[in-house]
Amino acid sequence: MDEYNRDKNFKRPFYWSSSGKPMTFSYWSDNNPDNYKQDEHCVHTWASKSNYLWNDNRCDHSRFGFICEDHYLHAEQQKMLSEKVQKLRQPNAKLFEEYHLQQKEYSEKLSSLLAENEAGEMEFKEVLHNIYTKLEFDISHALAQHQREVNSLVENRNEVVHKRNAELRTFNEEMSKKFSKELEAAKIVYDDVLTV
């Protein structure tokens, strides 16, 4: 920095802010230091010029830091990264919440179907037991009739089991398709966020 002199002296001295010692080396770009608007008392390097030539500039410029110090842009990058992480976490959290709700729904549906199967099995055993008991008492007169009833009952039971198995397969396929779509949508969100 200079002595905060307001003149436009190109040869005015500059000093190291860390020690206060005069700078014995300079690397000014053309027409610098020009003390533009009489308010340029610090030195910055041009990123747009070859070899990072020097320019005098305002000391309170918000985008400048000191050479050999952590620049505030690091904090800005950290903030931007944190915001991106938050953008990723929100759809991710929503996806997991929906997954757990749908998993619960699937579990309840499966439990309900299994309970129905178990109740049907108990009922089937009870009916079958009653039929066999009746057969024992009247085997000579109703053997053919009871055999038809047993066959019909078994066939109906097989149809019920087949139908419930088909329902389970359909439900499982629907859930798989639904999760595949949601995971694909989440992937698109991730890709969009990561390319921002």
Short mmCIF file of N, CA and C in Angstrom, two decimals:
data_model
loop_
_atom_site.label_atom_id
_atom_site.label_comp_id
_atom_site.label_asym_id
_atom_site.label_seq_id
_atom_site.Cartn_x
_atom_site.Cartn_y
_atom_site.Cartn_z
N MET A 1 0.84 -1.18 0.00
CA MET A 1 0.00 0.00 0.00
C MET A 1 0.89 1.23 0.00
N ASP A 2 0.27 2.38 -0.45
CA ASP A 2 1.04 3.62 -0.46
C ASP A 2 0.77 4.39 0.83
N GLU A 3 1.12 5.66 0.83
CA GLU A 3 0.94 6.48 2.04
C GLU A 3 -0.43 7.14 2.07
N TYR A 4 -1.38 6.61 1.27
CA TYR A 4 -2.70 7.21 1.12
C TYR A 4 -2.59 8.64 0.61
N ASN A 5 -1.58 8.85 -0.24
CA ASN A 5 -1.38 10.14 -0.87
C ASN A 5 -2.40 10.27 -2.00
N ARG A 6 -3.04 11.41 -2.15
CA ARG A 6 -4.10 11.57 -3.13
C ARG A 6 -3.59 12.07 -4.48
N ASP A 7 -2.27 12.25 -4.62
CA ASP A 7 -1.78 12.72 -5.93
C ASP A 7 -1.61 11.53 -6.87
N LYS A 8 -1.33 11.85 -8.15
CA LYS A 8 -1.22 10.80 -9.16
C LYS A 8 0.23 10.49 -9.49
N ASN A 9 1.10 10.65 -8.54
CA ASN A 9 2.52 10.40 -8.76
C ASN A 9 2.76 8.93 -9.06
N PHE A 10 3.24 8.66 -10.28
CA PHE A 10 3.48 7.28 -10.68
C PHE A 10 4.63 6.67 -9.88
N LYS A 11 5.47 7.51 -9.34
CA LYS A 11 6.65 7.00 -8.64
C LYS A 11 6.47 7.03 -7.13
N ARG A 12 5.25 7.23 -6.66
CA ARG A 12 5.05 7.29 -5.21
C ARG A 12 5.43 5.95 -4.59
N PRO A 13 5.95 5.94 -3.38
CA PRO A 13 6.41 4.67 -2.78
C PRO A 13 5.24 3.83 -2.28
N PHE A 14 5.43 2.51 -2.30
CA PHE A 14 4.48 1.56 -1.72
C PHE A 14 5.20 0.77 -0.64
N TYR A 15 4.42 0.26 0.33
CA TYR A 15 5.00 -0.41 1.50
C TYR A 15 4.30 -1.75 1.72
N TRP A 16 5.03 -2.68 2.28
CA TRP A 16 4.44 -3.97 2.66
C TRP A 16 3.55 -3.76 3.88
N SER A 17 2.29 -4.23 3.81
CA SER A 17 1.38 -4.03 4.94
C SER A 17 1.79 -4.88 6.14
N SER A 18 2.51 -5.97 5.91
CA SER A 18 2.88 -6.85 7.02
C SER A 18 4.01 -6.27 7.87
N SER A 19 4.94 -5.54 7.21
CA SER A 19 6.11 -5.05 7.95
C SER A 19 6.25 -3.54 7.93
N GLY A 20 5.55 -2.88 6.99
CA GLY A 20 5.70 -1.44 6.85
C GLY A 20 6.94 -1.05 6.08
N LYS A 21 7.71 -2.02 5.62
CA LYS A 21 8.96 -1.72 4.90
C LYS A 21 8.64 -1.34 3.45
N PRO A 22 9.45 -0.43 2.88
CA PRO A 22 9.24 -0.04 1.48
C PRO A 22 9.43 -1.24 0.56
N MET A 23 8.65 -1.27 -0.52
CA MET A 23 8.79 -2.32 -1.52
C MET A 23 9.95 -1.95 -2.43
N THR A 24 10.91 -2.84 -2.56
CA THR A 24 12.08 -2.57 -3.39
C THR A 24 11.93 -3.20 -4.77
N PHE A 25 10.84 -3.93 -4.98
CA PHE A 25 10.59 -4.58 -6.26
C PHE A 25 9.20 -4.18 -6.72
N SER A 26 9.03 -3.94 -8.01
CA SER A 26 7.69 -3.64 -8.54
C SER A 26 7.54 -4.31 -9.89
N TYR A 27 6.28 -4.50 -10.28
CA TYR A 27 5.98 -5.21 -11.52
C TYR A 27 4.69 -4.64 -12.11
N TRP A 28 4.67 -3.31 -12.23
CA TRP A 28 3.46 -2.61 -12.62
C TRP A 28 3.09 -2.87 -14.07
N SER A 29 1.79 -2.92 -14.35
CA SER A 29 1.31 -2.95 -15.73
C SER A 29 1.39 -1.54 -16.31
N ASP A 30 1.16 -1.41 -17.61
CA ASP A 30 1.27 -0.11 -18.26
C ASP A 30 0.36 0.92 -17.60
N ASN A 31 0.86 2.15 -17.47
CA ASN A 31 0.11 3.29 -16.92
C ASN A 31 -0.29 3.09 -15.46
N ASN A 32 0.44 2.31 -14.75
CA ASN A 32 0.17 2.11 -13.32
C ASN A 32 1.45 2.32 -12.52
N PRO A 33 1.31 2.76 -11.28
CA PRO A 33 0.08 3.03 -10.52
C PRO A 33 -0.50 4.40 -10.90
N ASP A 34 -1.81 4.48 -11.19
CA ASP A 34 -2.40 5.73 -11.66
C ASP A 34 -3.26 6.43 -10.60
N ASN A 35 -3.49 5.79 -9.45
CA ASN A 35 -4.28 6.39 -8.37
C ASN A 35 -5.61 6.92 -8.91
N TYR A 36 -6.34 6.04 -9.61
CA TYR A 36 -7.62 6.40 -10.23
C TYR A 36 -8.59 6.94 -9.19
N LYS A 37 -9.20 8.09 -9.51
CA LYS A 37 -10.12 8.79 -8.60
C LYS A 37 -9.46 9.11 -7.26
N GLN A 38 -8.14 9.12 -7.26
CA GLN A 38 -7.36 9.43 -6.06
C GLN A 38 -7.75 8.53 -4.88
N ASP A 39 -8.08 7.27 -5.21
CA ASP A 39 -8.57 6.37 -4.16
C ASP A 39 -7.98 4.97 -4.31
N GLU A 40 -6.82 4.84 -4.97
CA GLU A 40 -6.21 3.53 -5.16
C GLU A 40 -4.89 3.50 -4.40
N HIS A 41 -4.92 2.87 -3.24
CA HIS A 41 -3.75 2.89 -2.36
C HIS A 41 -3.17 1.50 -2.10
N CYS A 42 -3.77 0.48 -2.69
CA CYS A 42 -3.28 -0.89 -2.50
C CYS A 42 -2.93 -1.50 -3.86
N VAL A 43 -2.24 -2.62 -3.81
CA VAL A 43 -1.77 -3.27 -5.04
C VAL A 43 -2.51 -4.59 -5.22
N HIS A 44 -2.94 -4.84 -6.45
CA HIS A 44 -3.48 -6.18 -6.75
C HIS A 44 -2.84 -6.66 -8.05
N THR A 45 -2.90 -7.95 -8.28
CA THR A 45 -2.31 -8.52 -9.50
C THR A 45 -3.42 -8.81 -10.49
N TRP A 46 -3.12 -8.55 -11.77
CA TRP A 46 -4.08 -8.80 -12.84
C TRP A 46 -4.09 -10.30 -13.16
N ALA A 47 -5.24 -10.93 -13.02
CA ALA A 47 -5.35 -12.31 -13.47
C ALA A 47 -5.53 -12.36 -14.98
N SER A 48 -6.03 -11.25 -15.56
CA SER A 48 -6.33 -11.22 -16.99
C SER A 48 -5.12 -10.85 -17.84
N LYS A 49 -4.04 -10.40 -17.21
CA LYS A 49 -2.84 -10.02 -17.96
C LYS A 49 -1.77 -11.09 -17.76
N SER A 50 -0.89 -11.18 -18.73
CA SER A 50 0.16 -12.20 -18.63
C SER A 50 1.08 -11.90 -17.45
N ASN A 51 1.55 -12.94 -16.82
CA ASN A 51 2.52 -12.86 -15.72
C ASN A 51 2.02 -12.09 -14.51
N TYR A 52 0.70 -11.89 -14.41
CA TYR A 52 0.11 -11.26 -13.21
C TYR A 52 0.75 -9.90 -12.90
N LEU A 53 0.72 -9.02 -13.89
CA LEU A 53 1.24 -7.66 -13.68
C LEU A 53 0.44 -6.95 -12.60
N TRP A 54 1.03 -5.89 -12.03
CA TRP A 54 0.41 -5.19 -10.91
C TRP A 54 -0.47 -4.04 -11.38
N ASN A 55 -1.42 -3.70 -10.49
CA ASN A 55 -2.29 -2.54 -10.69
C ASN A 55 -2.60 -1.98 -9.31
N ASP A 56 -2.67 -0.64 -9.20
CA ASP A 56 -3.12 -0.09 -7.92
C ASP A 56 -4.64 -0.06 -7.92
N ASN A 57 -5.23 -0.29 -6.75
CA ASN A 57 -6.68 -0.38 -6.65
C ASN A 57 -7.11 0.03 -5.26
N ARG A 58 -8.44 0.12 -5.07
CA ARG A 58 -8.96 0.48 -3.75
C ARG A 58 -8.63 -0.62 -2.74
N CYS A 59 -8.34 -0.20 -1.52
CA CYS A 59 -7.98 -1.18 -0.48
C CYS A 59 -9.20 -1.91 0.07
N ASP A 60 -10.40 -1.34 -0.11
CA ASP A 60 -11.60 -1.97 0.47
C ASP A 60 -12.38 -2.77 -0.56
N HIS A 61 -11.73 -3.11 -1.66
CA HIS A 61 -12.42 -3.90 -2.69
C HIS A 61 -12.80 -5.26 -2.11
N SER A 62 -14.08 -5.64 -2.29
CA SER A 62 -14.59 -6.84 -1.60
C SER A 62 -14.02 -8.14 -2.14
N ARG A 63 -13.48 -8.13 -3.35
CA ARG A 63 -13.01 -9.39 -3.93
C ARG A 63 -11.51 -9.61 -3.75
N PHE A 64 -10.84 -8.69 -3.09
CA PHE A 64 -9.40 -8.82 -2.94
C PHE A 64 -9.03 -9.27 -1.54
N GLY A 65 -8.02 -10.09 -1.44
CA GLY A 65 -7.45 -10.47 -0.16
C GLY A 65 -5.95 -10.21 -0.20
N PHE A 66 -5.28 -10.64 0.82
CA PHE A 66 -3.84 -10.45 0.87
C PHE A 66 -3.14 -11.66 0.26
N ILE A 67 -2.03 -11.41 -0.40
CA ILE A 67 -1.23 -12.53 -0.92
C ILE A 67 -0.73 -13.32 0.28
N CYS A 68 -0.77 -14.64 0.16
CA CYS A 68 -0.34 -15.57 1.22
C CYS A 68 -1.34 -15.64 2.37
N GLU A 69 -2.59 -15.23 2.15
CA GLU A 69 -3.61 -15.44 3.18
C GLU A 69 -4.77 -16.20 2.55
N ASP A 70 -5.57 -16.85 3.38
CA ASP A 70 -6.76 -17.53 2.86
C ASP A 70 -7.70 -16.48 2.30
N HIS A 71 -8.12 -16.65 1.09
CA HIS A 71 -8.99 -15.67 0.45
C HIS A 71 -10.44 -15.94 0.84
N TYR A 72 -11.23 -14.88 0.86
CA TYR A 72 -12.63 -15.06 1.26
C TYR A 72 -13.40 -15.91 0.25
N LEU A 73 -12.89 -15.99 -0.99
CA LEU A 73 -13.57 -16.82 -1.97
C LEU A 73 -13.61 -18.28 -1.53
N HIS A 74 -12.62 -18.68 -0.73
CA HIS A 74 -12.65 -20.03 -0.18
C HIS A 74 -13.92 -20.22 0.65
N ALA A 75 -14.23 -19.22 1.47
CA ALA A 75 -15.45 -19.29 2.28
C ALA A 75 -16.69 -19.28 1.39
N GLU A 76 -16.64 -18.50 0.30
CA GLU A 76 -17.77 -18.47 -0.63
C GLU A 76 -17.96 -19.84 -1.28
N GLN A 77 -16.84 -20.48 -1.65
CA GLN A 77 -16.94 -21.80 -2.25
C GLN A 77 -17.49 -22.81 -1.26
N GLN A 78 -17.06 -22.69 0.01
CA GLN A 78 -17.57 -23.58 1.04
C GLN A 78 -19.08 -23.39 1.21
N LYS A 79 -19.51 -22.12 1.19
CA LYS A 79 -20.93 -21.82 1.32
C LYS A 79 -21.71 -22.40 0.14
N MET A 80 -21.18 -22.22 -1.07
CA MET A 80 -21.84 -22.75 -2.26
C MET A 80 -21.91 -24.27 -2.21
N LEU A 81 -20.81 -24.90 -1.77
CA LEU A 81 -20.79 -26.35 -1.64
C LEU A 81 -21.81 -26.82 -0.62
N SER A 82 -21.89 -26.09 0.50
CA SER A 82 -22.86 -26.44 1.55
C SER A 82 -24.29 -26.33 1.02
N GLU A 83 -24.55 -25.29 0.21
CA GLU A 83 -25.89 -25.13 -0.37
C GLU A 83 -26.21 -26.27 -1.32
N LYS A 84 -25.21 -26.69 -2.10
CA LYS A 84 -25.44 -27.82 -3.01
C LYS A 84 -25.71 -29.10 -2.23
N VAL A 85 -24.97 -29.30 -1.14
CA VAL A 85 -25.20 -30.48 -0.30
C VAL A 85 -26.62 -30.46 0.25
N GLN A 86 -27.08 -29.26 0.68
CA GLN A 86 -28.44 -29.14 1.20
C GLN A 86 -29.46 -29.48 0.12
N LYS A 87 -29.19 -28.99 -1.12
CA LYS A 87 -30.11 -29.28 -2.22
C LYS A 87 -30.16 -30.78 -2.50
N LEU A 88 -29.04 -31.46 -2.29
CA LEU A 88 -29.03 -32.91 -2.48
C LEU A 88 -29.72 -33.63 -1.34
N ARG A 89 -29.55 -33.09 -0.13
CA ARG A 89 -30.12 -33.77 1.04
C ARG A 89 -31.64 -33.72 1.04
N GLN A 90 -32.22 -32.59 0.60
CA GLN A 90 -33.68 -32.44 0.66
C GLN A 90 -34.42 -33.50 -0.16
N PRO A 91 -34.11 -33.66 -1.48
CA PRO A 91 -34.81 -34.71 -2.21
C PRO A 91 -34.45 -36.10 -1.71
N ASN A 92 -33.20 -36.24 -1.24
CA ASN A 92 -32.77 -37.54 -0.71
C ASN A 92 -33.58 -37.92 0.52
N ALA A 93 -33.76 -36.94 1.43
CA ALA A 93 -34.54 -37.19 2.65
C ALA A 93 -35.99 -37.50 2.29
N LYS A 94 -36.53 -36.76 1.31
CA LYS A 94 -37.90 -36.99 0.88
C LYS A 94 -38.04 -38.39 0.29
N LEU A 95 -37.08 -38.78 -0.52
CA LEU A 95 -37.12 -40.10 -1.14
C LEU A 95 -37.09 -41.20 -0.09
N PHE A 96 -36.20 -41.06 0.92
CA PHE A 96 -36.12 -42.07 1.96
C PHE A 96 -37.40 -42.11 2.80
N GLU A 97 -37.98 -40.92 3.06
CA GLU A 97 -39.23 -40.88 3.82
C GLU A 97 -40.34 -41.59 3.06
N GLU A 98 -40.43 -41.31 1.75
CA GLU A 98 -41.44 -41.98 0.93
C GLU A 98 -41.18 -43.48 0.86
N TYR A 99 -39.90 -43.84 0.79
CA TYR A 99 -39.56 -45.26 0.75
C TYR A 99 -40.03 -45.98 2.01
N HIS A 100 -39.77 -45.34 3.18
CA HIS A 100 -40.18 -45.97 4.44
C HIS A 100 -41.70 -46.06 4.55
N LEU A 101 -42.41 -45.02 4.10
CA LEU A 101 -43.88 -45.06 4.13
C LEU A 101 -44.41 -46.15 3.21
N GLN A 102 -43.84 -46.25 2.01
CA GLN A 102 -44.30 -47.26 1.07
C GLN A 102 -43.90 -48.66 1.53
N GLN A 103 -42.74 -48.74 2.18
CA GLN A 103 -42.32 -50.03 2.74
C GLN A 103 -43.30 -50.47 3.82
N LYS A 104 -43.74 -49.50 4.65
CA LYS A 104 -44.71 -49.81 5.70
C LYS A 104 -46.03 -50.25 5.07
N GLU A 105 -46.46 -49.53 4.03
CA GLU A 105 -47.71 -49.88 3.34
C GLU A 105 -47.60 -51.29 2.74
N TYR A 106 -46.46 -51.57 2.12
CA TYR A 106 -46.23 -52.88 1.53
C TYR A 106 -46.26 -53.97 2.60
N SER A 107 -45.61 -53.68 3.73
CA SER A 107 -45.55 -54.65 4.82
C SER A 107 -46.94 -54.92 5.39
N GLU A 108 -47.73 -53.83 5.55
CA GLU A 108 -49.10 -54.00 6.07
C GLU A 108 -49.96 -54.80 5.10
N LYS A 109 -49.83 -54.50 3.80
CA LYS A 109 -50.60 -55.23 2.79
C LYS A 109 -50.20 -56.71 2.79
N LEU A 110 -48.90 -56.96 2.87
CA LEU A 110 -48.42 -58.34 2.89
C LEU A 110 -48.92 -59.07 4.13
N SER A 111 -48.86 -58.39 5.29
CA SER A 111 -49.35 -59.00 6.54
C SER A 111 -50.83 -59.31 6.45
N SER A 112 -51.59 -58.38 5.83
CA SER A 112 -53.03 -58.59 5.68
C SER A 112 -53.32 -59.80 4.80
N LEU A 113 -52.59 -59.90 3.69
CA LEU A 113 -52.79 -61.04 2.79
C LEU A 113 -52.39 -62.36 3.45
N LEU A 114 -51.30 -62.33 4.21
CA LEU A 114 -50.87 -63.54 4.91
C LEU A 114 -51.88 -63.95 5.98
N ALA A 115 -52.45 -62.94 6.68
CA ALA A 115 -53.46 -63.22 7.69
C ALA A 115 -54.71 -63.83 7.05
N GLU A 116 -55.08 -63.28 5.88
CA GLU A 116 -56.23 -63.85 5.17
C GLU A 116 -55.94 -65.29 4.75
N ASN A 117 -54.73 -65.53 4.28
CA ASN A 117 -54.36 -66.90 3.90
C ASN A 117 -54.41 -67.85 5.10
N GLU A 118 -53.90 -67.36 6.23
CA GLU A 118 -53.89 -68.20 7.44
C GLU A 118 -55.32 -68.49 7.91
N ALA A 119 -56.17 -67.45 7.91
CA ALA A 119 -57.56 -67.66 8.32
C ALA A 119 -58.26 -68.62 7.36
N GLY A 120 -57.98 -68.44 6.06
CA GLY A 120 -58.57 -69.35 5.07
C GLY A 120 -58.08 -70.77 5.25
N GLU A 121 -56.81 -70.90 5.62
CA GLU A 121 -56.25 -72.24 5.86
C GLU A 121 -56.92 -72.92 7.05
N MET A 122 -57.14 -72.14 8.12
CA MET A 122 -57.81 -72.69 9.31
C MET A 122 -59.24 -73.11 8.97
N GLU A 123 -59.90 -72.22 8.22
CA GLU A 123 -61.28 -72.53 7.83
C GLU A 123 -61.32 -73.77 6.95
N PHE A 124 -60.36 -73.84 6.04
CA PHE A 124 -60.27 -75.00 5.16
C PHE A 124 -60.08 -76.29 5.95
N LYS A 125 -59.17 -76.26 6.93
CA LYS A 125 -58.92 -77.45 7.76
C LYS A 125 -60.17 -77.86 8.54
N GLU A 126 -60.86 -76.83 9.05
CA GLU A 126 -62.07 -77.13 9.83
C GLU A 126 -63.15 -77.76 8.95
N VAL A 127 -63.35 -77.17 7.77
CA VAL A 127 -64.36 -77.72 6.85
C VAL A 127 -63.97 -79.13 6.42
N LEU A 128 -62.71 -79.31 6.12
CA LEU A 128 -62.24 -80.63 5.70
C LEU A 128 -62.43 -81.67 6.81
N HIS A 129 -62.13 -81.25 8.03
CA HIS A 129 -62.32 -82.15 9.17
C HIS A 129 -63.80 -82.54 9.31
N ASN A 130 -64.69 -81.56 9.17
CA ASN A 130 -66.13 -81.84 9.28
C ASN A 130 -66.59 -82.79 8.18
N ILE A 131 -66.03 -82.57 6.99
CA ILE A 131 -66.41 -83.45 5.88
C ILE A 131 -65.97 -84.88 6.14
N TYR A 132 -64.73 -85.03 6.59
CA TYR A 132 -64.23 -86.38 6.87
C TYR A 132 -65.01 -87.04 8.02
N THR A 133 -65.40 -86.24 9.00
CA THR A 133 -66.20 -86.78 10.10
C THR A 133 -67.55 -87.28 9.58
N LYS A 134 -68.14 -86.46 8.72
CA LYS A 134 -69.43 -86.85 8.15
C LYS A 134 -69.28 -88.10 7.29
N LEU A 135 -68.15 -88.17 6.58
CA LEU A 135 -67.92 -89.34 5.76
C LEU A 135 -67.83 -90.63 6.59
N GLU A 136 -67.26 -90.50 7.76
CA GLU A 136 -67.14 -91.67 8.63
C GLU A 136 -68.51 -92.20 9.05
N PHE A 137 -69.45 -91.26 9.28
CA PHE A 137 -70.78 -91.69 9.73
C PHE A 137 -71.65 -92.18 8.57
N ASP A 138 -71.39 -91.70 7.40
CA ASP A 138 -72.31 -92.05 6.31
C ASP A 138 -71.55 -92.46 5.05
N ILE A 139 -70.48 -93.21 5.26
CA ILE A 139 -69.59 -93.55 4.14
C ILE A 139 -70.27 -94.40 3.08
N SER A 140 -71.14 -95.27 3.53
CA SER A 140 -71.76 -96.20 2.58
C SER A 140 -72.78 -95.51 1.69
N HIS A 141 -73.42 -94.44 2.22
CA HIS A 141 -74.50 -93.80 1.45
C HIS A 141 -74.03 -92.56 0.68
N ALA A 142 -72.98 -91.88 1.16
CA ALA A 142 -72.67 -90.57 0.55
C ALA A 142 -71.22 -90.44 0.10
N LEU A 143 -70.55 -91.55 -0.11
CA LEU A 143 -69.13 -91.49 -0.47
C LEU A 143 -68.90 -90.68 -1.76
N ALA A 144 -69.67 -90.96 -2.77
CA ALA A 144 -69.49 -90.26 -4.04
C ALA A 144 -69.77 -88.76 -3.91
N GLN A 145 -70.86 -88.42 -3.21
CA GLN A 145 -71.23 -87.01 -3.03
C GLN A 145 -70.14 -86.24 -2.26
N HIS A 146 -69.68 -86.84 -1.17
CA HIS A 146 -68.65 -86.18 -0.36
C HIS A 146 -67.33 -86.02 -1.12
N GLN A 147 -67.04 -87.00 -1.96
CA GLN A 147 -65.81 -86.89 -2.75
C GLN A 147 -65.87 -85.68 -3.68
N ARG A 148 -67.04 -85.46 -4.30
CA ARG A 148 -67.22 -84.30 -5.16
C ARG A 148 -67.09 -82.99 -4.38
N GLU A 149 -67.63 -82.98 -3.17
CA GLU A 149 -67.53 -81.77 -2.33
C GLU A 149 -66.06 -81.47 -1.98
N VAL A 150 -65.34 -82.55 -1.64
CA VAL A 150 -63.93 -82.35 -1.31
C VAL A 150 -63.17 -81.81 -2.52
N ASN A 151 -63.40 -82.39 -3.68
CA ASN A 151 -62.71 -81.93 -4.89
C ASN A 151 -63.04 -80.47 -5.20
N SER A 152 -64.31 -80.12 -5.05
CA SER A 152 -64.73 -78.74 -5.30
C SER A 152 -64.08 -77.77 -4.31
N LEU A 153 -64.04 -78.19 -3.05
CA LEU A 153 -63.44 -77.33 -2.02
C LEU A 153 -61.95 -77.11 -2.29
N VAL A 154 -61.27 -78.20 -2.64
CA VAL A 154 -59.84 -78.09 -2.93
C VAL A 154 -59.61 -77.19 -4.16
N GLU A 155 -60.44 -77.35 -5.17
CA GLU A 155 -60.29 -76.53 -6.38
C GLU A 155 -60.53 -75.05 -6.07
N ASN A 156 -61.58 -74.78 -5.29
CA ASN A 156 -61.86 -73.39 -4.90
C ASN A 156 -60.71 -72.80 -4.08
N ARG A 157 -60.21 -73.65 -3.20
CA ARG A 157 -59.10 -73.18 -2.35
C ARG A 157 -57.86 -72.86 -3.20
N ASN A 158 -57.60 -73.73 -4.16
CA ASN A 158 -56.47 -73.49 -5.06
C ASN A 158 -56.65 -72.21 -5.86
N GLU A 159 -57.88 -71.93 -6.27
CA GLU A 159 -58.16 -70.68 -7.01
C GLU A 159 -57.91 -69.46 -6.12
N VAL A 160 -58.34 -69.56 -4.85
CA VAL A 160 -58.13 -68.45 -3.91
C VAL A 160 -56.63 -68.20 -3.70
N VAL A 161 -55.89 -69.30 -3.48
CA VAL A 161 -54.45 -69.17 -3.27
C VAL A 161 -53.79 -68.60 -4.52
N HIS A 162 -54.20 -69.10 -5.69
CA HIS A 162 -53.64 -68.60 -6.94
C HIS A 162 -53.93 -67.11 -7.12
N LYS A 163 -55.16 -66.71 -6.80
CA LYS A 163 -55.55 -65.30 -6.93
C LYS A 163 -54.74 -64.42 -5.99
N ARG A 164 -54.55 -64.88 -4.75
CA ARG A 164 -53.79 -64.07 -3.78
C ARG A 164 -52.32 -63.99 -4.17
N ASN A 165 -51.80 -65.10 -4.70
CA ASN A 165 -50.41 -65.06 -5.18
C ASN A 165 -50.26 -64.08 -6.34
N ALA A 166 -51.26 -64.05 -7.23
CA ALA A 166 -51.24 -63.10 -8.35
C ALA A 166 -51.31 -61.67 -7.84
N GLU A 167 -52.14 -61.43 -6.80
CA GLU A 167 -52.22 -60.09 -6.20
C GLU A 167 -50.87 -59.67 -5.62
N LEU A 168 -50.22 -60.61 -4.94
CA LEU A 168 -48.91 -60.31 -4.36
C LEU A 168 -47.89 -59.97 -5.45
N ARG A 169 -47.90 -60.75 -6.54
CA ARG A 169 -46.97 -60.47 -7.63
C ARG A 169 -47.24 -59.11 -8.27
N THR A 170 -48.53 -58.82 -8.50
CA THR A 170 -48.91 -57.53 -9.10
C THR A 170 -48.49 -56.38 -8.20
N PHE A 171 -48.77 -56.52 -6.90
CA PHE A 171 -48.41 -55.45 -5.94
C PHE A 171 -46.90 -55.24 -5.92
N ASN A 172 -46.15 -56.34 -5.93
CA ASN A 172 -44.69 -56.24 -5.91
C ASN A 172 -44.17 -55.56 -7.18
N GLU A 173 -44.75 -55.90 -8.35
CA GLU A 173 -44.33 -55.26 -9.61
C GLU A 173 -44.64 -53.77 -9.61
N GLU A 174 -45.82 -53.41 -9.09
CA GLU A 174 -46.19 -51.98 -9.02
C GLU A 174 -45.23 -51.21 -8.13
N MET A 175 -44.90 -51.80 -6.99
CA MET A 175 -43.98 -51.12 -6.06
C MET A 175 -42.60 -50.97 -6.70
N SER A 176 -42.14 -52.00 -7.41
CA SER A 176 -40.83 -51.94 -8.06
C SER A 176 -40.81 -50.85 -9.13
N LYS A 177 -41.89 -50.77 -9.95
CA LYS A 177 -41.95 -49.73 -10.98
C LYS A 177 -41.97 -48.35 -10.36
N LYS A 178 -42.74 -48.22 -9.29
CA LYS A 178 -42.86 -46.91 -8.62
C LYS A 178 -41.51 -46.46 -8.08
N PHE A 179 -40.80 -47.38 -7.39
CA PHE A 179 -39.49 -47.01 -6.83
C PHE A 179 -38.48 -46.74 -7.94
N SER A 180 -38.56 -47.48 -9.05
CA SER A 180 -37.65 -47.24 -10.16
C SER A 180 -37.83 -45.83 -10.72
N LYS A 181 -39.11 -45.41 -10.88
CA LYS A 181 -39.38 -44.06 -11.38
C LYS A 181 -38.87 -43.01 -10.41
N GLU A 182 -39.12 -43.23 -9.11
CA GLU A 182 -38.69 -42.24 -8.11
C GLU A 182 -37.17 -42.16 -8.03
N LEU A 183 -36.51 -43.31 -8.12
CA LEU A 183 -35.05 -43.30 -8.08
C LEU A 183 -34.49 -42.61 -9.33
N GLU A 184 -35.14 -42.81 -10.49
CA GLU A 184 -34.69 -42.14 -11.71
C GLU A 184 -34.89 -40.65 -11.59
N ALA A 185 -36.04 -40.23 -11.00
CA ALA A 185 -36.28 -38.80 -10.78
C ALA A 185 -35.26 -38.21 -9.83
N ALA A 186 -34.91 -38.96 -8.77
CA ALA A 186 -33.91 -38.48 -7.81
C ALA A 186 -32.55 -38.36 -8.49
N LYS A 187 -32.24 -39.29 -9.39
CA LYS A 187 -30.96 -39.23 -10.11
C LYS A 187 -30.91 -37.98 -10.97
N ILE A 188 -32.05 -37.64 -11.63
CA ILE A 188 -32.10 -36.43 -12.45
C ILE A 188 -31.87 -35.20 -11.59
N VAL A 189 -32.49 -35.18 -10.38
CA VAL A 189 -32.30 -34.05 -9.45
C VAL A 189 -30.84 -33.95 -9.06
N TYR A 190 -30.20 -35.10 -8.74
CA TYR A 190 -28.78 -35.08 -8.37
C TYR A 190 -27.94 -34.52 -9.50
N ASP A 191 -28.21 -35.03 -10.73
CA ASP A 191 -27.43 -34.57 -11.87
C ASP A 191 -27.61 -33.08 -12.09
N ASP A 192 -28.87 -32.60 -11.96
CA ASP A 192 -29.14 -31.16 -12.14
C ASP A 192 -28.40 -30.34 -11.11
N VAL A 193 -28.43 -30.80 -9.85
CA VAL A 193 -27.78 -30.04 -8.78
C VAL A 193 -26.28 -30.04 -8.95
N LEU A 194 -25.72 -31.17 -9.32
CA LEU A 194 -24.27 -31.28 -9.43
C LEU A 194 -23.72 -30.53 -10.63
N THR A 195 -24.58 -30.27 -11.64
CA THR A 195 -24.11 -29.52 -12.80
C THR A 195 -24.34 -28.03 -12.65
N VAL A 196 -24.94 -27.60 -11.55
CA VAL A 196 -25.17 -26.16 -11.34
C VAL A 196 -23.85 -25.47 -11.06
#
